[in-house]
GROMACS .gro file of C-alpha atoms in nm:
model
  435
    1UNK     CA    1  -3.651 -10.369   1.560
    2UNK     CA    2  -3.610  -9.995   1.518
    3UNK     CA    3  -3.815  -9.825   1.247
    4UNK     CA    4  -3.824  -9.470   1.116
    5UNK     CA    5  -4.110  -9.259   0.989
    6UNK     CA    6  -4.110  -8.901   0.865
    7UNK     CA    7  -4.393  -8.669   0.972
    8UNK     CA    8  -4.507  -8.316   0.892
    9UNK     CA    9  -4.588  -8.081   1.178
   10UNK     CA   10  -4.725  -7.727   1.187
   11UNK     CA   11  -5.033  -7.554   1.054
   12UNK     CA   12  -4.881  -7.334   0.785
   13UNK     CA   13  -4.664  -7.409   0.484
   14UNK     CA   14  -4.383  -7.487   0.453
   15UNK     CA   15  -4.415  -7.746   0.731
   16UNK     CA   16  -4.132  -7.888   0.937
   17UNK     CA   17  -4.032  -8.248   0.862
   18UNK     CA   18  -3.980  -8.455   1.177
   19UNK     CA   19  -3.809  -8.792   1.212
   20UNK     CA   20  -3.972  -9.039   1.452
   21UNK     CA   21  -3.765  -9.335   1.569
   22UNK     CA   22  -3.983  -9.618   1.700
   23UNK     CA   23  -3.792  -9.845   1.939
   24UNK     CA   24  -4.070 -10.007   2.139
   25UNK     CA   25  -4.422  -9.932   2.257
   26UNK     CA   26  -4.417  -9.586   2.414
   27UNK     CA   27  -4.051  -9.528   2.328
   28UNK     CA   28  -4.059  -9.317   2.013
   29UNK     CA   29  -3.817  -9.022   2.023
   30UNK     CA   30  -3.889  -8.755   1.762
   31UNK     CA   31  -3.683  -8.458   1.640
   32UNK     CA   32  -3.684  -8.196   1.366
   33UNK     CA   33  -3.476  -8.280   1.063
   34UNK     CA   34  -3.417  -7.913   0.986
   35UNK     CA   35  -3.593  -7.963   0.652
   36UNK     CA   36  -3.935  -7.840   0.547
   37UNK     CA   37  -4.183  -7.880   0.262
   38UNK     CA   38  -4.523  -7.760   0.144
   39UNK     CA   39  -4.796  -8.007   0.245
   40UNK     CA   40  -4.910  -8.014  -0.119
   41UNK     CA   41  -4.577  -8.171  -0.211
   42UNK     CA   42  -4.592  -8.441   0.058
   43UNK     CA   43  -4.719  -8.793  -0.015
   44UNK     CA   44  -4.926  -8.930   0.272
   45UNK     CA   45  -4.903  -9.272   0.111
   46UNK     CA   46  -4.523  -9.296   0.111
   47UNK     CA   47  -4.452  -9.056   0.399
   48UNK     CA   48  -4.200  -8.883   0.174
   49UNK     CA   49  -4.191  -8.590  -0.071
   50UNK     CA   50  -4.363  -8.632  -0.405
   51UNK     CA   51  -4.122  -8.648  -0.697
   52UNK     CA   52  -4.288  -8.373  -0.901
   53UNK     CA   53  -3.993  -8.129  -0.895
   54UNK     CA   54  -3.614  -8.154  -0.892
   55UNK     CA   55  -3.612  -8.002  -0.545
   56UNK     CA   56  -3.855  -8.261  -0.410
   57UNK     CA   57  -3.657  -8.545  -0.566
   58UNK     CA   58  -3.342  -8.421  -0.392
   59UNK     CA   59  -3.530  -8.381  -0.064
   60UNK     CA   60  -3.663  -8.737  -0.085
   61UNK     CA   61  -3.313  -8.864  -0.153
   62UNK     CA   62  -3.175  -8.669   0.146
   63UNK     CA   63  -3.444  -8.809   0.378
   64UNK     CA   64  -3.379  -9.166   0.267
   65UNK     CA   65  -3.007  -9.116   0.327
   66UNK     CA   66  -3.086  -8.974   0.671
   67UNK     CA   67  -3.303  -9.275   0.752
   68UNK     CA   68  -3.028  -9.513   0.647
   69UNK     CA   69  -2.767  -9.321   0.849
   70UNK     CA   70  -2.973  -9.309   1.171
   71UNK     CA   71  -3.052  -9.682   1.155
   72UNK     CA   72  -2.683  -9.761   1.098
   73UNK     CA   73  -2.587  -9.546   1.398
   74UNK     CA   74  -2.854  -9.716   1.608
   75UNK     CA   75  -2.722 -10.062   1.519
   76UNK     CA   76  -2.375  -9.942   1.617
   77UNK     CA   77  -2.461  -9.764   1.945
   78UNK     CA   78  -2.740  -9.975   2.093
   79UNK     CA   79  -2.529 -10.288   2.156
   80UNK     CA   80  -2.272 -10.070   2.336
   81UNK     CA   81  -2.534  -9.955   2.587
   82UNK     CA   82  -2.561  -9.599   2.452
   83UNK     CA   83  -2.885  -9.431   2.565
   84UNK     CA   84  -3.104  -9.388   2.259
   85UNK     CA   85  -3.331  -9.089   2.321
   86UNK     CA   86  -3.430  -8.759   2.160
   87UNK     CA   87  -3.091  -8.603   2.244
   88UNK     CA   88  -2.912  -8.889   2.071
   89UNK     CA   89  -3.144  -8.855   1.773
   90UNK     CA   90  -3.082  -8.481   1.743
   91UNK     CA   91  -2.706  -8.537   1.755
   92UNK     CA   92  -2.721  -8.795   1.476
   93UNK     CA   93  -2.939  -8.574   1.255
   94UNK     CA   94  -2.691  -8.290   1.302
   95UNK     CA   95  -2.402  -8.519   1.218
   96UNK     CA   96  -2.566  -8.634   0.897
   97UNK     CA   97  -2.666  -8.291   0.770
   98UNK     CA   98  -2.356  -8.125   0.917
   99UNK     CA   99  -2.577  -7.873   1.091
  100UNK     CA  100  -2.309  -7.827   1.352
  101UNK     CA  101  -2.026  -7.579   1.345
  102UNK     CA  102  -1.863  -7.617   1.005
  103UNK     CA  103  -2.162  -7.572   0.773
  104UNK     CA  104  -2.344  -7.323   0.992
  105UNK     CA  105  -2.046  -7.090   0.951
  106UNK     CA  106  -2.065  -7.093   0.571
  107UNK     CA  107  -2.178  -6.732   0.551
  108UNK     CA  108  -2.190  -6.741   0.172
  109UNK     CA  109  -2.527  -6.918   0.209
  110UNK     CA  110  -2.814  -6.670   0.251
  111UNK     CA  111  -2.992  -6.861   0.530
  112UNK     CA  112  -2.668  -6.905   0.726
  113UNK     CA  113  -2.594  -6.534   0.699
  114UNK     CA  114  -2.947  -6.448   0.815
  115UNK     CA  115  -2.883  -6.660   1.127
  116UNK     CA  116  -2.558  -6.472   1.186
  117UNK     CA  117  -2.734  -6.139   1.126
  118UNK     CA  118  -3.003  -6.224   1.381
  119UNK     CA  119  -2.751  -6.310   1.653
  120UNK     CA  120  -2.630  -5.949   1.653
  121UNK     CA  121  -2.963  -5.782   1.571
  122UNK     CA  122  -2.976  -5.617   1.913
  123UNK     CA  123  -2.653  -5.433   1.830
  124UNK     CA  124  -2.751  -5.320   1.479
  125UNK     CA  125  -2.819  -4.951   1.413
  126UNK     CA  126  -3.191  -4.900   1.358
  127UNK     CA  127  -3.376  -4.652   1.136
  128UNK     CA  128  -3.406  -4.404   1.423
  129UNK     CA  129  -3.030  -4.390   1.471
  130UNK     CA  130  -3.049  -4.596   1.788
  131UNK     CA  131  -2.914  -4.941   1.862
  132UNK     CA  132  -3.115  -5.262   1.830
  133UNK     CA  133  -3.366  -5.373   1.567
  134UNK     CA  134  -3.733  -5.374   1.662
  135UNK     CA  135  -3.921  -5.697   1.723
  136UNK     CA  136  -4.114  -5.652   1.398
  137UNK     CA  137  -3.793  -5.611   1.195
  138UNK     CA  138  -3.644  -5.921   1.354
  139UNK     CA  139  -3.961  -6.115   1.272
  140UNK     CA  140  -3.935  -5.990   0.913
  141UNK     CA  141  -3.587  -6.142   0.879
  142UNK     CA  142  -3.709  -6.467   1.033
  143UNK     CA  143  -3.987  -6.471   0.772
  144UNK     CA  144  -3.727  -6.409   0.502
  145UNK     CA  145  -3.528  -6.712   0.617
  146UNK     CA  146  -3.842  -6.928   0.611
  147UNK     CA  147  -3.924  -6.816   0.257
  148UNK     CA  148  -3.567  -6.863   0.130
  149UNK     CA  149  -3.564  -7.212   0.283
  150UNK     CA  150  -3.886  -7.290   0.099
  151UNK     CA  151  -3.736  -7.154  -0.223
  152UNK     CA  152  -3.427  -7.372  -0.177
  153UNK     CA  153  -3.650  -7.677  -0.147
  154UNK     CA  154  -3.820  -7.573  -0.472
  155UNK     CA  155  -3.490  -7.527  -0.659
  156UNK     CA  156  -3.305  -7.813  -0.493
  157UNK     CA  157  -2.997  -7.608  -0.401
  158UNK     CA  158  -2.868  -7.361  -0.145
  159UNK     CA  159  -2.908  -6.994  -0.234
  160UNK     CA  160  -2.571  -6.817  -0.228
  161UNK     CA  161  -2.532  -6.447  -0.159
  162UNK     CA  162  -2.310  -6.406  -0.466
  163UNK     CA  163  -2.598  -6.532  -0.684
  164UNK     CA  164  -2.840  -6.254  -0.589
  165UNK     CA  165  -2.868  -6.081  -0.926
  166UNK     CA  166  -3.131  -5.970  -1.180
  167UNK     CA  167  -3.206  -6.320  -1.317
  168UNK     CA  168  -3.252  -6.445  -0.959
  169UNK     CA  169  -3.481  -6.152  -0.878
  170UNK     CA  170  -3.706  -6.232  -1.176
  171UNK     CA  171  -3.724  -6.604  -1.093
  172UNK     CA  172  -3.782  -6.537  -0.723
  173UNK     CA  173  -4.063  -6.288  -0.791
  174UNK     CA  174  -4.231  -6.531  -1.032
  175UNK     CA  175  -4.207  -6.810  -0.774
  176UNK     CA  176  -4.341  -6.597  -0.488
  177UNK     CA  177  -4.630  -6.437  -0.678
  178UNK     CA  178  -4.738  -6.699  -0.931
  179UNK     CA  179  -4.643  -7.027  -0.764
  180UNK     CA  180  -4.671  -6.954  -0.391
  181UNK     CA  181  -4.942  -6.689  -0.423
  182UNK     CA  182  -4.781  -6.419  -0.209
  183UNK     CA  183  -4.893  -6.062  -0.268
  184UNK     CA  184  -4.680  -5.821  -0.471
  185UNK     CA  185  -4.639  -5.598  -0.167
  186UNK     CA  186  -4.508  -5.883   0.051
  187UNK     CA  187  -4.277  -5.997  -0.230
  188UNK     CA  188  -4.133  -5.645  -0.257
  189UNK     CA  189  -4.079  -5.632   0.118
  190UNK     CA  190  -3.892  -5.964   0.123
  191UNK     CA  191  -3.670  -5.853  -0.167
  192UNK     CA  192  -3.588  -5.538   0.029
  193UNK     CA  193  -3.497  -5.746   0.334
  194UNK     CA  194  -3.285  -5.977   0.120
  195UNK     CA  195  -3.091  -5.683  -0.021
  196UNK     CA  196  -3.028  -5.556   0.333
  197UNK     CA  197  -2.884  -5.896   0.424
  198UNK     CA  198  -2.661  -5.896   0.115
  199UNK     CA  199  -2.538  -5.541   0.181
  200UNK     CA  200  -2.451  -5.639   0.538
  201UNK     CA  201  -2.269  -5.946   0.406
  202UNK     CA  202  -2.075  -5.728   0.160
  203UNK     CA  203  -1.956  -5.506   0.446
  204UNK     CA  204  -1.826  -5.824   0.612
  205UNK     CA  205  -1.627  -5.928   0.302
  206UNK     CA  206  -1.873  -6.186   0.169
  207UNK     CA  207  -1.870  -6.194  -0.212
  208UNK     CA  208  -2.175  -6.032  -0.377
  209UNK     CA  209  -2.282  -6.006  -0.741
  210UNK     CA  210  -2.210  -5.684  -0.930
  211UNK     CA  211  -2.582  -5.668  -1.022
  212UNK     CA  212  -2.686  -5.654  -0.655
  213UNK     CA  213  -2.722  -5.276  -0.687
  214UNK     CA  214  -3.007  -5.338  -0.933
  215UNK     CA  215  -3.189  -5.575  -0.698
  216UNK     CA  216  -3.419  -5.384  -0.466
  217UNK     CA  217  -3.746  -5.409  -0.283
  218UNK     CA  218  -4.056  -5.215  -0.373
  219UNK     CA  219  -4.384  -5.102  -0.223
  220UNK     CA  220  -4.729  -5.143  -0.371
  221UNK     CA  221  -4.976  -4.863  -0.312
  222UNK     CA  222  -5.262  -4.969  -0.088
  223UNK     CA  223  -5.566  -4.925  -0.309
  224UNK     CA  224  -5.807  -5.056  -0.049
  225UNK     CA  225  -5.828  -4.805   0.235
  226UNK     CA  226  -6.085  -4.946   0.477
  227UNK     CA  227  -6.192  -4.730   0.770
  228UNK     CA  228  -6.496  -4.658   0.984
  229UNK     CA  229  -6.662  -4.323   0.913
  230UNK     CA  230  -6.783  -4.095   1.194
  231UNK     CA  231  -7.140  -4.200   1.107
  232UNK     CA  232  -7.049  -4.570   1.135
  233UNK     CA  233  -6.869  -4.513   1.465
  234UNK     CA  234  -7.178  -4.336   1.599
  235UNK     CA  235  -7.390  -4.629   1.483
  236UNK     CA  236  -7.163  -4.871   1.670
  237UNK     CA  237  -7.158  -4.651   1.981
  238UNK     CA  238  -7.538  -4.634   1.995
  239UNK     CA  239  -7.582  -5.009   1.948
  240UNK     CA  240  -7.649  -5.211   2.263
  241UNK     CA  241  -7.519  -5.567   2.265
  242UNK     CA  242  -7.666  -5.860   2.455
  243UNK     CA  243  -7.328  -6.007   2.550
  244UNK     CA  244  -7.078  -5.837   2.780
  245UNK     CA  245  -6.781  -5.953   2.571
  246UNK     CA  246  -6.921  -5.763   2.272
  247UNK     CA  247  -6.983  -5.449   2.478
  248UNK     CA  248  -6.623  -5.476   2.598
  249UNK     CA  249  -6.493  -5.521   2.242
  250UNK     CA  250  -6.706  -5.227   2.127
  251UNK     CA  251  -6.543  -5.012   2.391
  252UNK     CA  252  -6.193  -5.115   2.279
  253UNK     CA  253  -6.286  -5.049   1.915
  254UNK     CA  254  -6.418  -4.699   1.985
  255UNK     CA  255  -6.118  -4.622   2.207
  256UNK     CA  256  -5.881  -4.743   1.934
  257UNK     CA  257  -6.047  -4.526   1.670
  258UNK     CA  258  -6.011  -4.232   1.908
  259UNK     CA  259  -5.638  -4.268   1.972
  260UNK     CA  260  -5.502  -4.399   1.638
  261UNK     CA  261  -5.274  -4.682   1.749
  262UNK     CA  262  -5.208  -5.041   1.641
  263UNK     CA  263  -5.393  -5.330   1.800
  264UNK     CA  264  -5.134  -5.444   2.054
  265UNK     CA  265  -5.063  -5.088   2.166
  266UNK     CA  266  -5.435  -5.024   2.217
  267UNK     CA  267  -5.496  -5.341   2.417
  268UNK     CA  268  -5.194  -5.281   2.643
  269UNK     CA  269  -5.314  -4.940   2.760
  270UNK     CA  270  -5.370  -4.911   3.135
  271UNK     CA  271  -5.452  -4.624   3.370
  272UNK     CA  272  -5.076  -4.564   3.402
  273UNK     CA  273  -5.064  -4.444   3.041
  274UNK     CA  274  -5.295  -4.151   3.123
  275UNK     CA  275  -5.104  -3.847   3.249
  276UNK     CA  276  -5.154  -3.471   3.267
  277UNK     CA  277  -4.902  -3.244   3.093
  278UNK     CA  278  -4.938  -2.867   3.129
  279UNK     CA  279  -5.299  -2.912   3.232
  280UNK     CA  280  -5.377  -3.133   2.930
  281UNK     CA  281  -5.477  -3.497   2.975
  282UNK     CA  282  -5.281  -3.721   2.737
  283UNK     CA  283  -5.195  -4.085   2.676
  284UNK     CA  284  -4.823  -4.166   2.663
  285UNK     CA  285  -4.696  -4.497   2.527
  286UNK     CA  286  -4.412  -4.664   2.340
  287UNK     CA  287  -4.523  -4.833   2.020
  288UNK     CA  288  -4.431  -5.200   2.013
  289UNK     CA  289  -4.368  -5.215   1.639
  290UNK     CA  290  -4.156  -4.903   1.594
  291UNK     CA  291  -4.027  -4.836   1.945
  292UNK     CA  292  -4.141  -4.473   1.906
  293UNK     CA  293  -4.274  -4.279   2.203
  294UNK     CA  294  -4.602  -4.107   2.123
  295UNK     CA  295  -4.821  -3.862   2.311
  296UNK     CA  296  -5.192  -3.864   2.231
  297UNK     CA  297  -5.436  -3.595   2.345
  298UNK     CA  298  -5.742  -3.738   2.515
  299UNK     CA  299  -6.019  -3.606   2.291
  300UNK     CA  300  -6.374  -3.553   2.423
  301UNK     CA  301  -6.502  -3.871   2.254
  302UNK     CA  302  -6.227  -4.071   2.426
  303UNK     CA  303  -6.315  -3.917   2.763
  304UNK     CA  304  -6.673  -4.028   2.706
  305UNK     CA  305  -6.568  -4.386   2.624
  306UNK     CA  306  -6.356  -4.430   2.937
  307UNK     CA  307  -6.571  -4.233   3.183
  308UNK     CA  308  -6.663  -4.562   3.356
  309UNK     CA  309  -6.311  -4.702   3.329
  310UNK     CA  310  -6.109  -4.885   3.068
  311UNK     CA  311  -6.249  -5.204   2.914
  312UNK     CA  312  -6.103  -5.528   3.051
  313UNK     CA  313  -5.802  -5.677   2.875
  314UNK     CA  314  -5.845  -5.928   2.589
  315UNK     CA  315  -5.606  -6.087   2.341
  316UNK     CA  316  -5.547  -5.938   1.997
  317UNK     CA  317  -5.693  -6.249   1.831
  318UNK     CA  318  -6.016  -6.223   2.030
  319UNK     CA  319  -6.030  -5.850   1.966
  320UNK     CA  320  -6.011  -5.913   1.591
  321UNK     CA  321  -6.282  -6.178   1.611
  322UNK     CA  322  -6.514  -5.979   1.836
  323UNK     CA  323  -6.501  -5.647   1.650
  324UNK     CA  324  -6.609  -5.823   1.332
  325UNK     CA  325  -6.909  -5.950   1.525
  326UNK     CA  326  -6.970  -5.603   1.670
  327UNK     CA  327  -6.968  -5.442   1.326
  328UNK     CA  328  -7.186  -5.715   1.177
  329UNK     CA  329  -7.453  -5.670   1.444
  330UNK     CA  330  -7.425  -5.291   1.409
  331UNK     CA  331  -7.496  -5.342   1.037
  332UNK     CA  332  -7.176  -5.193   0.898
  333UNK     CA  333  -7.279  -5.338   0.563
  334UNK     CA  334  -7.142  -5.099   0.300
  335UNK     CA  335  -7.003  -5.311   0.014
  336UNK     CA  336  -6.638  -5.219  -0.047
  337UNK     CA  337  -6.347  -5.363  -0.242
  338UNK     CA  338  -6.079  -5.509  -0.020
  339UNK     CA  339  -5.854  -5.803   0.061
  340UNK     CA  340  -5.949  -6.099   0.274
  341UNK     CA  341  -5.776  -6.430   0.346
  342UNK     CA  342  -5.917  -6.706   0.128
  343UNK     CA  343  -5.966  -7.013   0.353
  344UNK     CA  344  -5.869  -7.248   0.069
  345UNK     CA  345  -5.549  -7.081  -0.053
  346UNK     CA  346  -5.454  -6.911   0.278
  347UNK     CA  347  -5.371  -6.604   0.071
  348UNK     CA  348  -5.535  -6.262   0.045
  349UNK     CA  349  -5.805  -6.239  -0.221
  350UNK     CA  350  -5.925  -5.908  -0.367
  351UNK     CA  351  -6.304  -5.897  -0.399
  352UNK     CA  352  -6.612  -5.705  -0.288
  353UNK     CA  353  -6.716  -5.761   0.073
  354UNK     CA  354  -6.943  -5.609   0.332
  355UNK     CA  355  -6.723  -5.374   0.533
  356UNK     CA  356  -6.769  -5.565   0.861
  357UNK     CA  357  -6.597  -5.866   0.700
  358UNK     CA  358  -6.278  -5.663   0.652
  359UNK     CA  359  -6.264  -5.516   1.002
  360UNK     CA  360  -5.945  -5.594   1.196
  361UNK     CA  361  -5.757  -5.413   1.471
  362UNK     CA  362  -5.571  -5.203   1.212
  363UNK     CA  363  -5.893  -5.023   1.124
  364UNK     CA  364  -5.852  -4.825   1.447
  365UNK     CA  365  -5.535  -4.645   1.339
  366UNK     CA  366  -5.658  -4.583   0.984
  367UNK     CA  367  -6.001  -4.459   1.100
  368UNK     CA  368  -5.839  -4.210   1.338
  369UNK     CA  369  -5.599  -4.080   1.071
  370UNK     CA  370  -5.868  -4.052   0.804
  371UNK     CA  371  -6.139  -3.899   1.022
  372UNK     CA  372  -5.908  -3.645   1.187
  373UNK     CA  373  -5.752  -3.539   0.855
  374UNK     CA  374  -5.858  -3.179   0.789
  375UNK     CA  375  -5.967  -3.134   1.152
  376UNK     CA  376  -5.643  -3.176   1.346
  377UNK     CA  377  -5.321  -3.038   1.191
  378UNK     CA  378  -5.160  -3.306   0.975
  379UNK     CA  379  -4.824  -3.294   1.162
  380UNK     CA  380  -5.010  -3.361   1.488
  381UNK     CA  381  -5.192  -3.662   1.339
  382UNK     CA  382  -4.860  -3.791   1.206
  383UNK     CA  383  -4.702  -3.754   1.550
  384UNK     CA  384  -4.983  -3.962   1.699
  385UNK     CA  385  -4.986  -4.232   1.429
  386UNK     CA  386  -4.603  -4.220   1.402
  387UNK     CA  387  -4.586  -4.174   1.025
  388UNK     CA  388  -4.241  -4.049   0.922
  389UNK     CA  389  -4.330  -3.848   0.610
  390UNK     CA  390  -4.635  -3.670   0.469
  391UNK     CA  391  -4.611  -3.881   0.153
  392UNK     CA  392  -4.631  -4.195   0.365
  393UNK     CA  393  -4.922  -4.053   0.564
  394UNK     CA  394  -5.123  -3.947   0.257
  395UNK     CA  395  -5.075  -4.289   0.101
  396UNK     CA  396  -5.191  -4.449   0.425
  397UNK     CA  397  -5.525  -4.266   0.423
  398UNK     CA  398  -5.569  -4.298   0.046
  399UNK     CA  399  -5.497  -3.937  -0.044
  400UNK     CA  400  -5.299  -3.828  -0.351
  401UNK     CA  401  -5.124  -3.513  -0.470
  402UNK     CA  402  -5.455  -3.366  -0.591
  403UNK     CA  403  -5.605  -3.398  -0.241
  404UNK     CA  404  -5.297  -3.227  -0.100
  405UNK     CA  405  -5.325  -2.945  -0.356
  406UNK     CA  406  -5.694  -2.910  -0.279
  407UNK     CA  407  -5.620  -2.876   0.092
  408UNK     CA  408  -5.374  -2.594   0.015
  409UNK     CA  409  -5.629  -2.422  -0.213
  410UNK     CA  410  -5.897  -2.447   0.056
  411UNK     CA  411  -5.656  -2.301   0.310
  412UNK     CA  412  -5.575  -1.998   0.093
  413UNK     CA  413  -5.943  -1.947   0.010
  414UNK     CA  414  -6.018  -1.942   0.382
  415UNK     CA  415  -5.735  -1.694   0.447
  416UNK     CA  416  -5.857  -1.468   0.165
  417UNK     CA  417  -6.208  -1.476   0.306
  418UNK     CA  418  -6.075  -1.358   0.641
  419UNK     CA  419  -5.887  -1.069   0.474
  420UNK     CA  420  -6.174  -0.940   0.257
  421UNK     CA  421  -6.359  -0.645   0.421
  422UNK     CA  422  -6.718  -0.723   0.498
  423UNK     CA  423  -6.958  -0.459   0.353
  424UNK     CA  424  -7.270  -0.409   0.563
  425UNK     CA  425  -7.569  -0.196   0.454
  426UNK     CA  426  -7.638   0.077   0.710
  427UNK     CA  427  -7.981   0.238   0.684
  428UNK     CA  428  -8.026   0.605   0.762
  429UNK     CA  429  -8.321   0.569   0.995
  430UNK     CA  430  -8.393   0.940   1.001
  431UNK     CA  431  -8.401   0.966   0.624
  432UNK     CA  432  -8.616   0.660   0.606
  433UNK     CA  433  -8.864   0.813   0.853
  434UNK     CA  434  -8.900   1.135   0.649
  435UNK     CA  435  -8.957   0.958   0.324
   0.00000   0.00000   0.00000
């Protein structure tokens, strides 16, 4: 006798709901239902959603209907000799939820339009005026779809593009920040992405709400600028580690802080990236996140780091783990306010931590920008770090308009000092001898 059980799979919420069809020992095809739910809202006892919200009640009802439908189809097809396997199961799930052609083309639904948007992402005009969205932008839209799907489960209904208005914005922000625990910055980013989707839909004659113009994303100023000071970098450089993997990670960390790039770009550097232009040794690379080509001068401290060759390649995850260990052993213990993932909530928590606890690959780019500020010309630093505007750059290193004004004042004071004639006392040696 065939039986059905629903299972959650995945390590992060919302988790995918799978349907497992048990036919006999060892014959248990399993497929995604296309539905998802937070693990907190799943009853292990019943193997179904809890009935604590309207959305969960609807989801439970949908799953029970799916179960009934699949078993009916099995009773119909099995006697006719139809092969019952995972392909059959997928087809039946699609039939029930109409995930095939007709519903997928309902571009009035936000998630369906995101799917359509992603299919032509490589032909979209990007922020640089070129063609094709970057990998990071595409991932952002995939994240938006995941979040909207989760929100639909919460509300119990599909989100339509024409319903993106001010009341929706307020409800969505409350849900993201207060109920799901996302940061304000991430919430603002997702709202910005959602508006982009709606604007694209409007261009393609999908109905939008007249209040859409008032719905926009926002950025939250980063109040927790964590970087390694020159003194801390020297401390790390002078520390000898007992394990080769830590020495290797130390080398990557120091190299990263000397060239000002993101983690993946640092770890993908090879000897081929080092070239000589007009007698100057530089590193040339294309940034993975932005697609920008950058040229980085090889500073003396970088030359010193790589004099015996580049460190051996490691993954970004291991790099993040190892440099924390490096900084802990090097006693980078200054207590600073910052954000760290809370293991219980899986969300960032603002608190006071020892600096080594907050060290990730991104500290390389910020340390370079902060430490070189006032030494290298700001436009040169921005070219290396690939910041588009000075305002963006100053916010990145935690500077404000007063710091900018102070830099200008210092510059003019220095220029004035160079202009002022220097008065030296000249002694009349002959007169002095006669006196």
